[in-house]
């Protein structure tokens, strides 16, 4: 299995996965041109994608979708409510807009969406199964429900939100309403919450974790990593995880299995 986080953060999100026979993109929150350039660097292209999974309708997850769908014929999956909430839906080719089912396959890969708590119409994360492995993605969530914990259990690879350092956010320059939104149950997950979540998950021998959707203002990759690692260390779990960082402007890659 290959996982490549092409871009991550509030300026745009897109992750490319290759497992089994399937080539899948999760979210298209950067320009079609950038997605194409990134995929070409990885030896593939948009035309070779088997499907695109959308987590929710916020701009940082669908920014490139309109151009992409007009130029390329790739099925795009989202929940009915997410499609309804998309401002650009009317301009998209209808026959490639697919409504998400609770469980479905793309090539030989099984995909299970799960609900997350975020201020969008019907936001989801995804668990993707192939090659006897499991990759789960949960990148915009205010807090972790029991359902999310179950969905993330026993993953080989996790792409997990580690959005902010709570102190940096509280002391930072964001207006109060925005701080309140981010810290709310339907906002974004802090570094500390991400770390504690990892310690409480049912897990395999080893888990690769991409820390994702990091805030530019209220976090740094170093702060996120050190906070998560301190929590893991406090529970003597350091050796059970490999922590990978993600960036708004460069690709983070992992080849597992
Ligand atoms: Zn987002
Ligand atoms: Zn969002």
Coordinates of C-alpha atoms and ligand atoms in Angstrom, one line a residue:
X1 CA 0.0 0.0 0.0
X2 CA 1.2 3.5 -0.8
X3 CA -0.2 6.6 0.9
X4 CA 0.8 10.0 -0.4
X5 CA -0.5 13.1 1.4
X6 CA -0.3 15.6 -1.5
X7 CA -1.4 18.6 0.6
X8 CA -2.8 19.0 4.1
X9 CA -4.2 22.0 6.1
X10 CA -6.8 24.7 5.7
X11 CA -5.2 25.9 2.4
X12 CA -6.1 22.6 0.8
X13 CA -6.3 18.8 1.3
X14 CA -5.7 15.9 -1.0
X15 CA -4.4 12.4 -0.4
X16 CA -3.5 9.7 -3.0
X17 CA -3.7 6.0 -2.1
X18 CA -2.6 3.1 -4.2
X19 CA -3.6 -0.3 -2.9
X20 CA -4.6 -3.5 -4.5
X21 CA -5.7 -2.6 -8.0
X22 CA -7.2 0.7 -6.9
X23 CA -5.9 4.3 -7.3
X24 CA -7.9 6.6 -5.1
X25 CA -7.8 10.2 -4.2
X26 CA -9.4 11.5 -1.0
X27 CA -10.5 15.1 -1.3
X28 CA -9.6 17.5 -4.1
X29 CA -8.9 20.7 -2.1
X30 CA -6.0 21.9 -4.2
X31 CA -6.0 22.9 -7.9
X32 CA -6.4 20.3 -10.6
X33 CA -3.1 21.4 -12.0
X34 CA -1.4 20.7 -8.6
X35 CA -3.1 17.4 -8.2
X36 CA -2.0 16.4 -11.7
X37 CA 1.6 17.6 -11.2
X38 CA 1.8 15.7 -7.9
X39 CA 0.4 12.5 -9.4
X40 CA 2.8 12.7 -12.4
X41 CA 5.7 12.9 -9.9
X42 CA 4.3 9.7 -8.3
X43 CA 4.2 8.0 -11.7
X44 CA 0.5 8.2 -12.3
X45 CA -2.1 10.8 -13.4
X46 CA -5.7 11.9 -12.7
X47 CA -6.9 9.9 -15.8
X48 CA -5.7 6.7 -14.0
X49 CA -7.7 7.3 -10.8
X50 CA -10.5 4.9 -10.1
X51 CA -12.4 7.1 -7.7
X52 CA -12.3 10.3 -5.7
X53 CA -13.7 10.3 -2.1
X54 CA -14.9 13.6 -0.7
X55 CA -15.1 14.0 3.1
X56 CA -17.2 17.2 3.2
X57 CA -18.0 20.4 1.2
X58 CA -15.6 22.9 2.8
X59 CA -13.5 24.7 0.2
X60 CA -10.2 23.2 1.4
X61 CA -11.6 19.8 0.4
X62 CA -13.2 20.5 -2.9
X63 CA -11.4 23.5 -4.4
X64 CA -10.1 21.6 -7.4
X65 CA -13.2 19.5 -8.0
X66 CA -15.0 21.5 -10.6
X67 CA -12.1 21.8 -13.1
X68 CA -11.1 18.2 -12.4
X69 CA -14.6 16.8 -13.1
X70 CA -14.9 18.8 -16.3
X71 CA -11.6 17.6 -17.6
X72 CA -11.5 14.0 -16.4
X73 CA -14.1 11.3 -16.1
X74 CA -13.6 9.9 -12.6
X75 CA -16.4 8.9 -10.3
X76 CA -16.6 11.1 -7.3
X77 CA -18.2 9.9 -4.1
X78 CA -19.8 12.0 -1.4
X79 CA -22.9 11.7 0.9
X80 CA -26.2 13.0 -0.5
X81 CA -26.2 15.9 2.0
X82 CA -22.7 16.8 1.1
X83 CA -23.6 17.0 -2.6
X84 CA -26.6 19.1 -1.7
X85 CA -24.5 21.5 0.3
X86 CA -21.9 21.9 -2.4
X87 CA -22.2 25.4 -4.0
X88 CA -20.7 24.1 -7.3
X89 CA -22.8 21.0 -7.6
X90 CA -25.1 22.3 -10.4
X91 CA -22.0 22.8 -12.6
X92 CA -20.7 19.3 -12.2
X93 CA -21.3 16.4 -14.6
X94 CA -24.2 14.6 -12.9
X95 CA -23.3 11.0 -14.0
X96 CA -20.0 11.1 -12.2
X97 CA -21.4 12.4 -8.9
X98 CA -22.0 9.2 -6.9
X99 CA -23.9 9.0 -3.6
X100 CA -21.9 7.3 -0.9
X101 CA -23.1 3.9 0.4
X102 CA -22.3 2.6 3.9
X103 CA -19.8 0.2 2.3
X104 CA -18.7 -0.2 -1.4
X105 CA -15.9 -1.3 -3.5
X106 CA -13.6 0.4 -5.9
X107 CA -11.7 -2.2 -7.9
X108 CA -10.6 -4.8 -5.3
X109 CA -10.7 -2.3 -2.4
X110 CA -13.5 -2.0 0.1
X111 CA -14.4 1.5 1.4
X112 CA -16.4 2.3 4.5
X113 CA -17.2 5.9 5.3
X114 CA -17.9 6.9 8.9
X115 CA -19.5 10.0 10.4
X116 CA -17.3 12.6 12.1
X117 CA -18.3 15.6 14.2
X118 CA -17.5 18.8 12.2
X119 CA -19.5 21.9 11.2
X120 CA -20.4 20.7 7.7
X121 CA -23.6 19.2 6.3
X122 CA -22.7 15.5 6.6
X123 CA -18.9 15.1 7.1
X124 CA -17.2 11.7 6.9
X125 CA -13.9 10.0 7.4
X126 CA -13.0 6.8 5.5
X127 CA -11.6 3.4 6.2
X128 CA -10.1 1.8 3.1
X129 CA -9.3 -2.0 3.0
X130 CA -7.0 -3.7 0.6
X131 CA -3.9 -6.0 0.4
X132 CA -4.9 -7.2 3.9
X133 CA -4.3 -3.8 5.2
X134 CA -6.4 -0.9 6.5
X135 CA -5.9 2.8 6.0
X136 CA -8.2 5.2 7.8
X137 CA -8.6 9.0 7.4
X138 CA -10.1 11.4 9.9
X139 CA -9.0 15.0 9.3
X140 CA -11.7 17.4 10.3
X141 CA -13.3 16.6 13.6
X142 CA -14.1 18.5 16.7
X143 CA -14.0 15.5 19.0
X144 CA -13.8 11.7 18.8
X145 CA -17.0 9.8 19.1
X146 CA -17.2 6.1 20.0
X147 CA -18.0 5.5 16.3
X148 CA -14.9 7.2 15.1
X149 CA -12.8 5.2 17.6
X150 CA -14.3 2.0 16.3
X151 CA -13.7 3.0 12.7
X152 CA -10.1 3.8 13.3
X153 CA -9.4 0.6 15.3
X154 CA -6.8 -1.8 13.9
X155 CA -5.6 0.5 11.1
X156 CA -2.2 0.0 9.6
X157 CA -2.1 3.6 8.5
X158 CA -3.9 6.5 9.9
X159 CA -4.2 10.0 8.5
X160 CA -5.3 11.8 11.6
X161 CA -6.0 15.5 12.3
X162 CA -3.6 17.2 14.6
X163 CA -4.8 20.7 14.0
X164 CA -3.6 23.0 16.7
X165 CA -1.7 23.5 19.9
X166 CA -4.4 24.7 22.3
X167 CA -2.1 27.4 24.0
X168 CA -1.0 28.7 20.6
X169 CA -4.6 29.0 19.5
X170 CA -5.8 30.6 22.7
X171 CA -2.9 33.2 22.7
X172 CA -2.9 33.6 18.9
X173 CA -4.4 36.3 16.7
X174 CA -7.6 34.6 15.6
X175 CA -10.8 36.4 16.5
X176 CA -12.7 34.9 19.5
X177 CA -15.6 33.5 17.4
X178 CA -13.1 31.5 15.3
X179 CA -11.2 30.2 18.3
X180 CA -14.5 29.1 19.8
X181 CA -15.4 27.3 16.5
X182 CA -12.1 25.5 16.3
X183 CA -12.2 24.4 19.9
X184 CA -15.8 23.3 19.8
X185 CA -17.1 19.7 19.3
X186 CA -17.7 20.4 15.7
X187 CA -14.3 22.2 15.0
X188 CA -10.9 20.6 14.8
X189 CA -8.8 18.2 16.8
X190 CA -5.9 19.4 18.9
X191 CA -2.4 17.9 19.0
X192 CA -3.1 16.6 22.5
X193 CA -6.4 15.1 21.6
X194 CA -4.8 13.3 18.6
X195 CA -2.1 11.9 20.9
X196 CA -4.5 10.7 23.5
X197 CA -6.7 9.2 20.8
X198 CA -3.8 7.1 19.6
X199 CA -3.2 5.7 23.1
X200 CA -6.9 4.6 23.4
X201 CA -7.3 2.9 20.0
X202 CA -7.4 -0.8 19.6
X203 CA -4.4 -1.3 17.4
X204 CA -2.1 -3.7 15.5
X205 CA 1.5 -4.3 16.4
X206 CA 2.6 -1.2 14.6
X207 CA 0.7 1.8 13.3
X208 CA 1.9 4.5 10.9
X209 CA 0.3 7.9 11.6
X210 CA 0.3 11.0 9.4
X211 CA -0.4 14.0 11.5
X212 CA -2.6 16.1 9.2
X213 CA -4.6 19.3 8.7
X214 CA -2.2 21.3 10.8
X215 CA -3.0 25.0 11.4
X216 CA -0.4 27.4 9.9
X217 CA -1.1 30.0 12.7
X218 CA -1.7 27.8 15.7
X219 CA 0.7 24.9 15.2
X220 CA 4.0 23.8 13.7
X221 CA 4.9 20.3 12.5
X222 CA 7.5 20.2 15.3
X223 CA 5.1 21.2 18.0
X224 CA 2.5 18.7 16.8
X225 CA 5.0 15.8 16.6
X226 CA 6.5 16.6 20.0
X227 CA 3.1 16.9 21.7
X228 CA 1.9 13.6 20.2
X229 CA 5.2 11.8 21.0
X230 CA 5.1 13.1 24.7
X231 CA 1.7 11.6 25.1
X232 CA 2.8 8.3 23.6
X233 CA 5.9 8.3 25.8
X234 CA 3.9 8.9 28.9
X235 CA 2.0 5.7 28.1
X236 CA 5.1 3.8 27.0
X237 CA 3.8 3.4 23.5
X238 CA 6.5 5.2 21.5
X239 CA 7.7 2.0 19.7
X240 CA 4.2 1.1 18.5
X241 CA 3.8 4.1 16.3
X242 CA 5.7 5.8 13.5
X243 CA 4.7 9.4 13.3
X244 CA 4.8 11.1 9.9
X245 CA 4.3 14.8 9.3
X246 CA 2.3 16.4 6.5
X247 CA 2.6 19.8 4.8
X248 CA 0.4 22.3 2.9
X249 CA 2.9 22.5 0.1
X250 CA 4.8 19.3 -0.3
X251 CA 4.1 15.6 -0.6
X252 CA 4.5 13.2 2.4
X253 CA 4.8 9.6 1.3
X254 CA 4.7 6.1 2.9
X255 CA 5.0 2.7 1.4
X256 CA 3.7 0.0 3.8
X257 CA 3.2 -3.8 3.6
Ligands
LIG1 ZN1 -10.6 21.1 6.3
LIG2 ZN1 -13.9 21.4 7.2

